[in-house]
Amino acid sequence: MIIVIGGTGFIGAYLVDELIANGKKVFVTGRNKVVLDHFKNSGIDSCYLDLSDGASFDQLPTNDIEAVVLLGAHLPANVQDYNPQDYIDINITGTLNVLEFCRNNSIDTVISTTSYSDVRTLWIKDQPIDADAPREAMFKGDHAVYSISKNAATDLIVHYSEEYGINGSVFRLPPVYGYGPHSAIYVDGKYYKSGFQVFLEKAIMGEDIEIFGDYTASRDVVYVKDVVQAFVKAISTKNARGVYNITSGISTSLVDQVEDIVKVFGPDDKKSKINLNTAKPNASASYIFDISKATNDFGYTPQYVPFDRLLEDYKAEMLSKKFDFLINSRIKS
């Protein structure tokens, strides 16, 4: 059995779906009760879990556990009211509780995630960042305490790997694309549509799209199904320890991304016109990551590249409505 903590979120739902498709027995925890009910109605064992409360872990199964995947976290993108204590309680204490649960129950594999912002000072166009590059926390902005807490959580996982022999690994993720409930996010407590969502909606309607600033800025993003296959492979090989870059390993410029969005989602008779406005700045930065460590250790190879391949599957999932329960849960919860 594999325990997916935080399985009611975007990546979690896709991971649970893939694990079930691979014949795995799964136990899911989360805080979104609508999605928990969806899993229960699908015959998947699940429960509400408070990561910050060690006693809450008494609900979890302990026999024949192959791995624990920790996806639950307190994220700035989901937070309207800033409270630094929440990051400490959920991201640091929560990770410690997961590690203690694994140690006390002889579970030898735990995999978590962290943000690509932990190497923010190394973001340079066309210069791949090594998985083991020195990590740094951000000390200003709405991501500061989140960044500090995730670095501490990563250190705890590395410590338990060294001290207790657990196969503990942390996947460093850039923006993860895929059909799901993240069309809008909080930035400094204010709700905004994501840039991708704005481009997508305009492309579908055939409306003009304006790109601000440096349209050549290039980003290394990843598709949710590639993230999921990294988890599956890392669990099956039992050969993952430390920090890994789970990205596409290639960078795509902003203008190329928008052109692909228009190509894939735009109506045949009314393709959006793309206007470049270099006078108005944007916040896009360039970055690319070296994925060779994940490839060498557990065979991670992105399948949804280049970017238009990612978009084609995104569109197929959107039309299938398979994951609409995730979007509906955000409305109801």
Coordinates of C-alpha atoms in Angstrom, one line a residue:
M1 CA 0.0 0.0 0.0
I2 CA 1.1 3.6 -0.7
I3 CA -0.1 6.4 1.5
V4 CA -0.5 9.7 -0.3
I5 CA -0.7 12.6 2.2
G6 CA -2.2 15.6 0.6
G7 CA -3.8 13.5 -2.1
T8 CA -6.8 15.7 -2.4
G9 CA -4.8 18.4 -4.3
F10 CA -4.0 18.8 -8.0
I11 CA -0.8 16.6 -8.2
G12 CA -2.3 14.2 -5.6
A13 CA -5.4 13.4 -7.6
Y14 CA -3.3 12.6 -10.7
L15 CA -0.9 10.5 -8.7
V16 CA -3.7 8.5 -7.0
D17 CA -5.3 7.9 -10.4
E18 CA -2.0 6.6 -11.8
L19 CA -1.2 4.4 -8.8
I20 CA -4.6 2.8 -9.0
A21 CA -4.1 2.2 -12.8
N22 CA -0.9 0.4 -11.9
G23 CA -2.7 -1.9 -9.6
K24 CA -1.5 -0.3 -6.4
K25 CA -3.5 -0.1 -3.2
V26 CA -3.7 3.5 -2.0
F27 CA -4.7 5.3 1.2
V28 CA -5.3 9.0 0.7
T29 CA -5.3 11.8 3.2
G30 CA -6.1 15.5 2.7
R31 CA -8.1 18.5 3.9
N32 CA -10.5 18.8 1.0
K33 CA -13.5 16.9 2.3
V34 CA -15.3 17.0 -1.1
V35 CA -12.4 15.2 -2.8
L36 CA -12.1 12.8 0.1
D37 CA -15.8 11.9 -0.4
H38 CA -15.0 11.4 -4.1
F39 CA -12.3 8.9 -3.3
K40 CA -14.4 7.1 -0.8
N41 CA -17.2 6.8 -3.3
S42 CA -14.6 5.3 -5.7
G43 CA -13.7 2.7 -3.2
I44 CA -10.4 4.3 -2.1
D45 CA -9.7 4.4 1.6
S46 CA -9.1 7.9 2.8
C47 CA -9.3 10.2 5.9
Y48 CA -8.9 13.8 6.9
L49 CA -5.4 14.4 8.4
D50 CA -4.0 17.3 10.3
L51 CA -0.3 17.3 9.5
S52 CA 0.6 19.4 12.5
D53 CA -1.1 17.0 15.0
G54 CA 1.0 13.9 15.7
A55 CA -2.0 12.1 17.1
S56 CA -3.9 12.5 13.8
F57 CA -1.5 9.9 12.3
D58 CA -3.0 7.2 14.5
Q59 CA -5.7 6.9 11.8
L60 CA -3.2 5.7 9.2
P61 CA -2.6 2.1 8.2
T62 CA 0.8 0.7 9.3
N63 CA 1.0 -2.7 7.7
D64 CA 2.7 -3.5 4.4
I65 CA 3.3 0.2 3.5
E66 CA 5.5 0.5 0.5
A67 CA 6.0 4.3 0.6
V68 CA 4.6 7.5 1.9
V69 CA 4.2 10.4 -0.5
L70 CA 4.0 13.8 1.2
L71 CA 2.2 16.4 -1.0
G72 CA 0.4 18.2 1.8
A73 CA 1.8 21.7 2.4
H74 CA 0.9 25.3 3.3
L75 CA 1.3 27.2 0.0
P76 CA 1.2 31.0 -0.5
A77 CA -0.8 30.5 -3.7
N78 CA -3.6 29.1 -1.7
V79 CA -3.5 31.6 1.2
Q80 CA -5.5 34.8 1.6
D81 CA -4.7 35.6 5.2
Y82 CA -1.0 35.5 6.0
N83 CA 0.0 33.7 9.2
P84 CA 3.7 32.6 9.4
Q85 CA 2.9 30.1 12.1
D86 CA 0.9 28.0 9.6
Y87 CA 4.0 27.4 7.5
I88 CA 5.9 26.2 10.6
D89 CA 3.1 24.0 11.8
I90 CA 2.2 22.3 8.5
N91 CA 5.5 22.4 6.5
I92 CA 8.0 21.8 9.2
T93 CA 6.2 20.1 12.1
G94 CA 4.1 18.2 9.6
T95 CA 7.1 16.9 7.8
L96 CA 8.7 15.8 11.1
N97 CA 5.4 14.0 12.0
V98 CA 5.5 12.1 8.7
L99 CA 9.1 11.1 9.2
E100 CA 8.5 9.9 12.7
F101 CA 5.5 7.9 11.5
C102 CA 7.7 6.3 8.9
R103 CA 10.5 5.6 11.4
N104 CA 8.2 4.2 14.0
N105 CA 6.5 1.9 11.6
S106 CA 9.6 0.8 9.6
I107 CA 8.4 2.4 6.4
D108 CA 11.6 2.8 4.3
T109 CA 10.5 5.3 1.6
V110 CA 9.2 8.8 1.8
I111 CA 9.0 11.4 -1.0
S112 CA 8.1 15.0 -0.7
T113 CA 8.3 18.1 -2.8
T114 CA 9.8 21.6 -2.6
S115 CA 9.7 24.8 -4.7
Y116 CA 12.2 25.7 -7.4
S117 CA 12.5 29.1 -5.6
D118 CA 15.0 27.4 -3.2
V119 CA 17.7 28.1 -5.9
R120 CA 16.2 31.4 -7.0
T121 CA 19.6 33.2 -7.1
L122 CA 20.9 30.6 -9.7
W123 CA 18.2 31.3 -12.2
I124 CA 20.1 32.2 -15.4
K125 CA 19.0 31.8 -18.9
D126 CA 20.3 28.6 -20.6
Q127 CA 22.4 27.6 -17.6
P128 CA 21.0 24.3 -16.1
I129 CA 20.8 24.2 -12.3
D130 CA 22.2 21.0 -10.7
A131 CA 19.9 19.1 -8.4
D132 CA 22.4 19.4 -5.6
A133 CA 23.1 23.1 -6.0
P134 CA 23.3 25.0 -2.7
R135 CA 19.8 26.0 -1.5
E136 CA 18.9 29.4 -0.2
A137 CA 15.7 30.8 1.4
M138 CA 13.9 33.9 0.3
F139 CA 13.8 36.5 3.0
K140 CA 11.4 39.1 1.5
G141 CA 7.9 38.8 0.0
D142 CA 4.9 36.5 0.6
H143 CA 7.0 33.4 -0.2
A144 CA 9.6 34.1 2.5
V145 CA 8.4 32.0 5.4
Y146 CA 7.2 29.4 3.0
S147 CA 10.7 29.2 1.5
I148 CA 12.3 29.0 4.9
S149 CA 9.9 26.3 6.0
K150 CA 10.4 24.1 2.9
N151 CA 14.1 24.3 3.2
A152 CA 13.8 23.2 6.8
A153 CA 11.5 20.3 5.7
T154 CA 14.1 19.2 3.1
D155 CA 16.8 19.3 5.7
L156 CA 14.7 17.1 8.0
I157 CA 14.2 14.5 5.2
V158 CA 17.9 14.4 4.4
H159 CA 18.7 14.1 8.1
Y160 CA 16.3 11.1 8.5
S161 CA 17.9 9.5 5.4
E162 CA 21.4 9.8 6.9
E163 CA 20.5 9.0 10.5
Y164 CA 17.9 6.2 10.1
G165 CA 18.5 4.8 6.6
I166 CA 15.1 5.9 5.2
N167 CA 15.0 6.4 1.4
G168 CA 14.0 10.0 1.7
S169 CA 13.8 12.2 -1.3
V170 CA 12.5 15.7 -2.3
F171 CA 11.3 16.6 -5.7
R172 CA 12.1 20.2 -6.7
L173 CA 9.2 21.3 -8.9
P174 CA 8.8 24.3 -11.2
P175 CA 5.3 25.4 -12.2
V176 CA 3.4 22.2 -12.8
Y177 CA 1.0 22.4 -15.8
G178 CA -2.1 20.3 -16.1
Y179 CA -5.9 20.5 -16.1
G180 CA -7.0 21.3 -12.6
P181 CA -8.2 23.8 -10.0
H182 CA -5.4 26.4 -10.3
S183 CA -6.6 28.9 -12.8
A184 CA -6.3 31.6 -10.2
I185 CA -3.8 32.0 -7.3
Y186 CA -3.2 34.3 -4.4
V187 CA -0.3 36.7 -4.7
D188 CA 0.4 38.8 -1.5
G189 CA -3.1 37.8 -0.4
K190 CA -4.9 39.0 -3.6
Y191 CA -6.6 36.6 -6.0
Y192 CA -5.3 36.7 -9.6
K193 CA -5.8 34.6 -12.7
S194 CA -2.6 32.9 -13.7
G195 CA -0.9 34.1 -16.9
F196 CA -1.4 30.7 -18.5
Q197 CA -5.2 30.9 -17.8
V198 CA -5.4 34.3 -19.3
F199 CA -3.6 33.2 -22.4
L200 CA -5.7 30.0 -22.6
E201 CA -9.1 31.8 -22.3
K202 CA -8.1 34.3 -24.9
A203 CA -6.8 31.6 -27.3
I204 CA -10.1 29.6 -27.0
M205 CA -12.1 32.8 -27.8
G206 CA -9.7 33.8 -30.6
E207 CA -9.0 37.1 -28.9
D208 CA -5.8 39.1 -29.3
I209 CA -3.1 38.2 -26.8
E210 CA -0.6 40.8 -25.5
I211 CA 2.7 39.7 -24.1
F212 CA 4.5 42.2 -21.9
G213 CA 8.2 42.7 -21.4
D214 CA 10.9 40.2 -22.5
Y215 CA 9.0 37.7 -24.6
T216 CA 12.2 35.7 -25.1
A217 CA 12.3 34.8 -21.3
S218 CA 12.4 31.0 -21.2
R219 CA 11.1 28.7 -18.5
D220 CA 11.6 25.0 -17.7
V221 CA 8.1 23.9 -16.7
V222 CA 6.7 20.4 -16.3
Y223 CA 3.5 18.5 -16.9
V224 CA 1.6 16.9 -14.0
K225 CA 1.8 13.4 -15.6
D226 CA 5.6 13.6 -15.8
V227 CA 5.7 14.5 -12.1
V228 CA 3.5 11.6 -11.4
Q229 CA 5.7 9.1 -13.3
A230 CA 8.7 10.4 -11.3
F231 CA 6.9 9.4 -8.1
V232 CA 6.0 6.0 -9.5
K233 CA 9.5 5.2 -10.7
A234 CA 11.2 6.5 -7.5
I235 CA 8.9 4.3 -5.4
S236 CA 9.4 1.2 -7.6
T237 CA 13.2 1.4 -7.8
K238 CA 13.8 2.2 -4.1
N239 CA 16.8 4.2 -5.3
A240 CA 15.9 7.8 -4.6
R241 CA 17.7 9.8 -1.9
G242 CA 18.2 13.6 -1.6
V243 CA 17.0 16.4 -3.8
Y244 CA 15.9 15.9 -7.5
N245 CA 14.9 18.3 -10.2
I246 CA 11.7 17.1 -11.6
T247 CA 11.2 19.3 -14.7
S248 CA 11.1 19.0 -18.4
G249 CA 14.8 19.6 -18.7
I250 CA 14.2 22.1 -21.5
S251 CA 13.2 25.7 -21.5
T252 CA 10.5 27.3 -23.7
S253 CA 10.3 31.0 -24.3
L254 CA 7.2 32.9 -23.3
V255 CA 6.3 33.7 -26.9
D256 CA 6.8 30.1 -28.0
Q257 CA 4.5 29.0 -25.2
V258 CA 1.8 31.5 -26.3
E259 CA 2.1 30.5 -29.9
D260 CA 1.6 26.8 -28.9
I261 CA -1.4 27.7 -26.8
V262 CA -3.0 29.5 -29.7
K263 CA -2.1 26.6 -32.1
V264 CA -3.6 23.9 -29.8
F265 CA -6.6 25.7 -28.3
G266 CA -7.5 28.3 -30.8
P267 CA -10.5 27.8 -33.2
D268 CA -9.4 27.0 -36.7
D269 CA -11.3 29.9 -38.2
K270 CA -10.2 32.5 -35.6
K271 CA -6.6 32.2 -34.3
S272 CA -5.5 34.9 -31.8
K273 CA -3.2 37.6 -32.9
I274 CA -0.1 37.9 -30.6
N275 CA 1.0 41.5 -29.8
L276 CA 4.4 42.1 -28.2
N277 CA 4.6 45.0 -25.8
T278 CA 8.2 45.3 -24.7
A279 CA 7.6 48.7 -23.1
K280 CA 5.5 47.2 -20.3
P281 CA 7.6 44.9 -18.0
N282 CA 6.6 41.5 -16.8
A283 CA 7.8 39.3 -13.9
S284 CA 9.0 36.4 -16.1
A285 CA 12.4 35.1 -15.3
S286 CA 14.5 32.5 -17.2
Y287 CA 15.6 29.2 -15.7
I288 CA 16.4 25.7 -16.7
F289 CA 17.2 22.6 -14.6
D290 CA 19.5 19.6 -15.0
I291 CA 17.4 16.4 -14.6
S292 CA 20.2 13.9 -15.1
K293 CA 20.3 12.9 -11.4
A294 CA 16.7 11.7 -11.5
T295 CA 17.3 10.0 -14.9
N296 CA 20.3 8.2 -13.5
D297 CA 18.9 7.2 -10.2
F298 CA 15.4 6.0 -11.1
G299 CA 14.9 6.4 -14.8
Y300 CA 13.0 9.7 -14.9
T301 CA 12.4 10.8 -18.5
P302 CA 9.8 13.4 -19.4
Q303 CA 7.2 12.2 -21.9
Y304 CA 5.2 15.4 -22.4
V305 CA 7.7 17.4 -24.3
P306 CA 8.0 19.7 -26.2
F307 CA 5.4 22.2 -24.9
D308 CA 2.8 21.5 -27.5
R309 CA 2.8 17.8 -26.6
L310 CA 2.0 18.9 -23.0
L311 CA -0.8 21.1 -24.3
E312 CA -2.4 18.4 -26.4
D313 CA -2.8 16.1 -23.4
Y314 CA -4.0 19.1 -21.3
K315 CA -6.7 19.6 -23.8
A316 CA -7.6 15.9 -23.9
E317 CA -8.0 15.8 -20.1
M318 CA -10.1 19.1 -20.2
L319 CA -12.4 17.6 -22.8
S320 CA -12.7 14.3 -20.9
K321 CA -13.9 16.0 -17.7
K322 CA -12.2 13.2 -15.8
F323 CA -10.7 15.6 -13.2
D324 CA -13.6 18.0 -13.1
F325 CA -14.3 16.8 -9.5
L326 CA -11.1 18.7 -8.5
I327 CA -12.4 22.0 -10.0
N328 CA -15.9 21.5 -8.5
S329 CA -14.4 20.7 -5.1
R330 CA -12.7 24.1 -5.0
I331 CA -16.1 25.7 -5.5
K332 CA -17.9 23.6 -2.9
S333 CA -15.3 23.4 -0.2

